[in-house]
Short mmCIF file of C-alpha atoms in Angstrom, two decimals:
data_model
loop_
_atom_site.label_atom_id
_atom_site.label_comp_id
_atom_site.label_asym_id
_atom_site.label_seq_id
_atom_site.Cartn_x
_atom_site.Cartn_y
_atom_site.Cartn_z
CA UNK V 66 -22.12 40.27 5.16
CA UNK V 67 -23.83 43.23 3.48
CA UNK V 68 -22.00 44.90 0.63
CA UNK V 69 -20.38 48.30 1.35
CA UNK V 70 -22.30 51.11 -0.37
CA UNK V 71 -19.78 53.98 -0.29
CA UNK V 72 -16.07 54.32 -1.04
CA UNK V 73 -15.25 55.12 2.60
CA UNK V 74 -17.24 52.08 3.75
CA UNK V 75 -15.38 49.89 1.24
CA UNK V 76 -12.05 51.21 2.54
CA UNK V 77 -13.25 50.64 6.12
CA UNK V 78 -14.09 47.00 5.35
CA UNK V 79 -10.71 46.44 3.65
CA UNK V 80 -8.73 47.95 6.52
CA UNK V 81 -10.71 46.09 9.15
CA UNK V 82 -10.12 42.86 7.22
CA UNK V 83 -6.34 43.26 7.23
CA UNK V 84 -6.39 44.13 10.94
CA UNK V 85 -8.48 41.06 11.77
CA UNK V 86 -6.36 38.80 9.57
CA UNK V 87 -3.17 39.89 11.28
CA UNK V 88 -1.72 41.33 8.07
CA UNK V 89 -1.53 44.61 9.99
CA UNK V 90 -0.22 43.81 13.45
CA UNK V 91 -0.89 45.66 16.72
CA UNK V 92 1.18 48.83 16.76
CA UNK V 93 1.60 49.04 12.98
CA UNK V 94 1.16 52.55 11.56
CA UNK V 95 -1.61 53.49 9.13
CA UNK V 96 -0.19 56.08 6.72
CA UNK V 97 -3.14 57.66 4.93
CA UNK V 98 -1.39 58.61 1.68
CA UNK V 99 0.28 55.21 1.38
CA UNK V 100 -2.98 53.36 2.03
CA UNK V 101 -4.79 55.55 -0.50
CA UNK V 102 -2.25 54.61 -3.17
CA UNK V 103 -2.44 50.91 -2.32
CA UNK V 104 -6.25 50.94 -2.39
CA UNK V 105 -6.49 53.09 -5.51
CA UNK V 106 -8.50 55.86 -3.90
CA UNK V 107 -8.11 59.41 -2.63
CA UNK V 108 -7.00 60.12 0.96
CA UNK V 109 -10.47 61.36 1.99
CA UNK V 110 -12.24 57.96 2.28
CA UNK V 111 -9.13 56.54 3.97
CA UNK V 112 -9.24 59.27 6.63
CA UNK V 113 -12.96 58.64 7.14
CA UNK V 114 -12.37 54.90 7.48
CA UNK V 115 -9.49 55.41 9.93
CA UNK V 116 -11.66 57.71 12.08
CA UNK V 117 -14.38 55.06 12.15
CA UNK V 118 -11.90 52.33 13.10
CA UNK V 119 -10.57 54.60 15.84
CA UNK V 120 -14.08 55.14 17.22
CA UNK V 121 -14.57 51.35 17.33
CA UNK V 122 -11.28 50.74 19.12
CA UNK V 123 -9.39 49.08 16.26
CA UNK V 124 -7.07 52.05 15.74
CA UNK V 125 -5.56 54.63 18.06
CA UNK V 126 -4.35 58.09 17.06
CA UNK V 127 -1.47 59.64 18.98
CA UNK V 128 -0.39 63.29 18.53
CA UNK V 129 2.87 63.63 16.57
CA UNK V 130 2.84 59.87 15.92
CA UNK V 131 -0.32 59.32 13.90
CA UNK V 132 -2.72 56.42 13.56
CA UNK V 133 -1.69 52.85 14.31
CA UNK V 134 -3.41 49.55 14.89
CA UNK V 135 -4.47 49.53 18.53
CA UNK V 136 -2.10 47.56 20.76
CA UNK V 137 -3.52 44.55 22.58
CA UNK V 138 -3.59 44.34 26.36
CA UNK V 139 -3.01 40.98 27.99
CA UNK V 140 -5.82 41.43 30.52
CA UNK V 141 -8.24 42.37 27.73
CA UNK V 142 -7.39 39.20 25.81
CA UNK V 143 -7.76 37.01 28.89
CA UNK V 144 -11.23 38.47 29.42
CA UNK V 145 -12.24 37.95 25.78
CA UNK V 146 -10.91 34.37 25.75
CA UNK V 147 -12.81 33.58 28.95
CA UNK V 148 -16.04 34.82 27.36
CA UNK V 149 -15.41 32.76 24.23
CA UNK V 150 -14.63 29.64 26.24
CA UNK V 151 -17.94 29.98 28.06
CA UNK V 152 -20.11 30.70 25.00
CA UNK V 153 -18.67 28.93 21.95
CA UNK V 154 -19.26 25.35 23.17
CA UNK V 155 -22.91 26.24 23.84
CA UNK V 156 -23.28 27.72 20.37
CA UNK V 157 -21.69 24.62 18.85
CA UNK V 158 -24.13 22.35 20.69
CA UNK V 159 -27.15 24.26 19.40
CA UNK V 160 -25.75 24.19 15.84
CA UNK V 161 -26.80 20.54 15.55
CA UNK V 162 -30.45 21.53 15.43
CA UNK V 163 -31.71 21.42 11.85
CA UNK V 164 -28.27 20.87 10.29
CA UNK V 165 -28.39 19.48 6.73
CA UNK V 166 -26.00 17.24 4.83
CA UNK V 167 -25.18 20.23 2.64
CA UNK V 168 -24.09 22.13 5.76
CA UNK V 169 -21.85 19.25 6.82
CA UNK V 170 -20.26 18.97 3.38
CA UNK V 171 -19.56 22.70 3.28
CA UNK V 172 -17.67 22.43 6.57
CA UNK V 173 -15.84 19.35 5.31
CA UNK V 174 -14.67 21.31 2.26
CA UNK V 175 -13.27 24.01 4.54
CA UNK V 176 -11.38 21.36 6.51
CA UNK V 177 -9.96 19.99 3.25
CA UNK V 178 -8.82 23.48 2.24
CA UNK V 179 -7.12 23.92 5.61
CA UNK V 180 -5.27 20.62 5.04
CA UNK V 181 -3.84 22.15 1.87
CA UNK V 182 -2.74 25.22 3.83
CA UNK V 183 -0.77 22.99 6.20
CA UNK V 184 0.92 21.25 3.27
CA UNK V 185 1.84 24.64 1.79
CA UNK V 186 2.72 26.18 5.19
CA UNK V 187 0.25 28.98 4.41
CA UNK V 188 -0.52 30.08 7.96
CA UNK V 189 -2.29 33.32 7.01
CA UNK V 190 -4.80 31.54 4.77
CA UNK V 191 -5.24 28.81 7.38
CA UNK V 192 -6.16 31.46 9.93
CA UNK V 193 -8.79 32.94 7.59
CA UNK V 194 -10.27 29.52 6.83
CA UNK V 195 -10.30 28.63 10.52
CA UNK V 196 -12.42 31.70 11.20
CA UNK V 197 -14.71 30.81 8.30
CA UNK V 198 -15.06 27.23 9.59
CA UNK V 199 -16.11 28.30 13.07
CA UNK V 200 -18.33 31.10 11.86
CA UNK V 201 -20.08 28.74 9.42
CA UNK V 202 -20.58 26.15 12.15
CA UNK V 203 -21.92 28.67 14.67
CA UNK V 204 -24.20 30.25 12.07
CA UNK V 205 -26.13 26.97 11.93
CA UNK V 206 -27.40 27.66 15.45
CA UNK V 207 -30.94 29.05 15.78
CA UNK V 208 -29.64 31.17 18.69
CA UNK V 209 -28.88 34.24 16.58
CA UNK V 210 -28.30 36.65 19.47
CA UNK V 211 -25.68 34.35 20.97
CA UNK V 212 -24.12 34.02 17.50
CA UNK V 213 -23.88 37.81 17.20
CA UNK V 214 -22.22 38.09 20.63
CA UNK V 215 -19.71 35.33 19.91
CA UNK V 216 -18.67 36.78 16.55
CA UNK V 217 -18.26 40.26 18.05
CA UNK V 218 -16.03 38.91 20.84
CA UNK V 219 -14.11 36.71 18.36
CA UNK V 220 -13.33 39.77 16.22
CA UNK V 221 -12.12 41.70 19.26
CA UNK V 222 -9.76 38.88 20.24
CA UNK V 223 -8.60 38.39 16.64
CA UNK V 224 -6.24 41.35 17.03
CA UNK V 225 -3.80 38.86 18.59
CA UNK V 226 -3.89 36.63 15.49
CA UNK V 227 -0.44 37.82 14.34
CA UNK V 228 1.02 35.72 17.19
CA UNK V 229 -0.72 32.61 15.86
CA UNK V 230 0.41 33.32 12.30
CA UNK V 231 4.03 33.34 13.47
CA UNK V 232 3.65 30.02 15.36
CA UNK V 233 2.00 27.40 13.11
CA UNK V 234 2.95 24.36 15.21
CA UNK V 235 -0.59 23.88 16.55
CA UNK V 236 -2.28 23.58 13.13
CA UNK V 237 -2.14 19.75 12.81
CA UNK V 238 -3.72 19.31 16.26
CA UNK V 239 -6.35 21.89 15.41
CA UNK V 240 -7.15 20.02 12.21
CA UNK V 241 -7.69 16.74 14.06
CA UNK V 242 -10.20 18.58 16.23
CA UNK V 243 -11.94 20.12 13.21
CA UNK V 244 -12.34 16.70 11.58
CA UNK V 245 -13.81 15.30 14.80
CA UNK V 246 -16.24 18.23 14.98
CA UNK V 247 -17.46 17.56 11.44
CA UNK V 248 -18.03 13.91 12.34
CA UNK V 249 -19.97 14.86 15.47
CA UNK V 250 -22.08 17.25 13.43
CA UNK V 251 -22.67 14.56 10.82
CA UNK V 252 -23.94 12.24 13.59
CA UNK V 253 -26.05 15.05 15.12
CA UNK V 254 -24.20 14.41 18.40
CA UNK V 255 -24.69 17.72 20.20
CA UNK V 256 -22.98 16.69 23.45
CA UNK V 257 -19.88 15.42 21.63
CA UNK V 258 -19.66 18.57 19.53
CA UNK V 259 -19.90 20.71 22.65
CA UNK V 260 -17.20 18.63 24.36
CA UNK V 261 -14.86 18.86 21.37
CA UNK V 262 -15.33 22.60 21.07
CA UNK V 263 -14.67 23.16 24.77
CA UNK V 264 -11.54 21.00 24.66
CA UNK V 265 -10.20 22.85 21.62
CA UNK V 266 -10.85 26.25 23.15
CA UNK V 267 -9.22 25.30 26.44
CA UNK V 268 -6.12 24.09 24.61
CA UNK V 269 -5.96 26.96 22.14
CA UNK V 270 -6.57 29.71 24.68
CA UNK V 271 -3.98 28.30 27.11
CA UNK V 272 -1.48 28.32 24.24
CA UNK V 273 -2.44 31.88 23.28
CA UNK V 274 -1.95 33.14 26.82
CA UNK V 275 1.47 31.48 27.08
CA UNK V 276 2.59 33.03 23.79
CA UNK V 277 1.19 36.43 24.65
CA UNK V 278 2.88 36.30 28.03
CA UNK V 279 6.23 35.53 26.44
CA UNK V 280 5.88 38.60 24.20
CA UNK V 281 4.58 40.82 26.99
CA UNK V 282 7.42 39.88 29.36
CA UNK V 283 9.83 41.58 26.95
CA UNK V 284 7.87 44.83 26.94
CA UNK V 285 7.30 47.66 29.36
CA UNK V 286 3.80 47.82 30.87
CA UNK V 287 1.81 50.91 31.72
CA UNK V 288 1.13 49.93 35.31
CA UNK V 289 3.15 46.76 35.77
CA UNK V 290 0.25 44.42 34.99
CA UNK V 291 -1.43 45.66 31.81
CA UNK V 292 1.20 44.96 29.16
CA UNK V 293 0.84 46.37 25.67
CA UNK V 294 1.74 43.94 22.91
CA UNK V 295 3.69 45.28 19.98
CA UNK V 296 4.65 43.33 16.84
CA UNK V 297 7.99 41.55 16.98
CA UNK V 298 10.82 42.75 14.75
#
């Protein structure tokens, strides 16, 4: 990731990070003066960053209400998950090409760190490390255009991560899958790595959709089908 070169770009990166991590949930308000105090800056770069996030779809601005993290629509998430399910196993398979022992050990260290998160029940850090694990694995692929597409779609779907953070029961199963992926990568077994990734995504996305549906069923929808997810109380 390139380093931000201006104050407004630095604020933009910080705000986007907390949105992607789930620290700011869908529907949560962005109060410019409060954010400026927390970030140790003036309101001007915060306003510029919020406008940029709004233009990219991460934030919405409603008259008399103000800026808030954009709500997540169930149909949008289903579409994003379907794209990820189709593309991520392919990217994992191609990651085997040219992988080094150093690459494998770096992924193993991330798995070890995630084990510690489970022991400490640190779901937020686990979520960040999970993203880093998959990004690091996919980045090994020589298919850079596919990598760019997958990461873009992953970030769009990450707005639902607050649901995962509140429900950590799947972490041990996810870790078993991560360990198996590292072993497949160590053996340069492209077909096995692709199979493991597809199985994990099928399981994880089915779980996501069930959880999202349970939240959405408690909320009013705009047209009866396109529910807006808000953070739980």
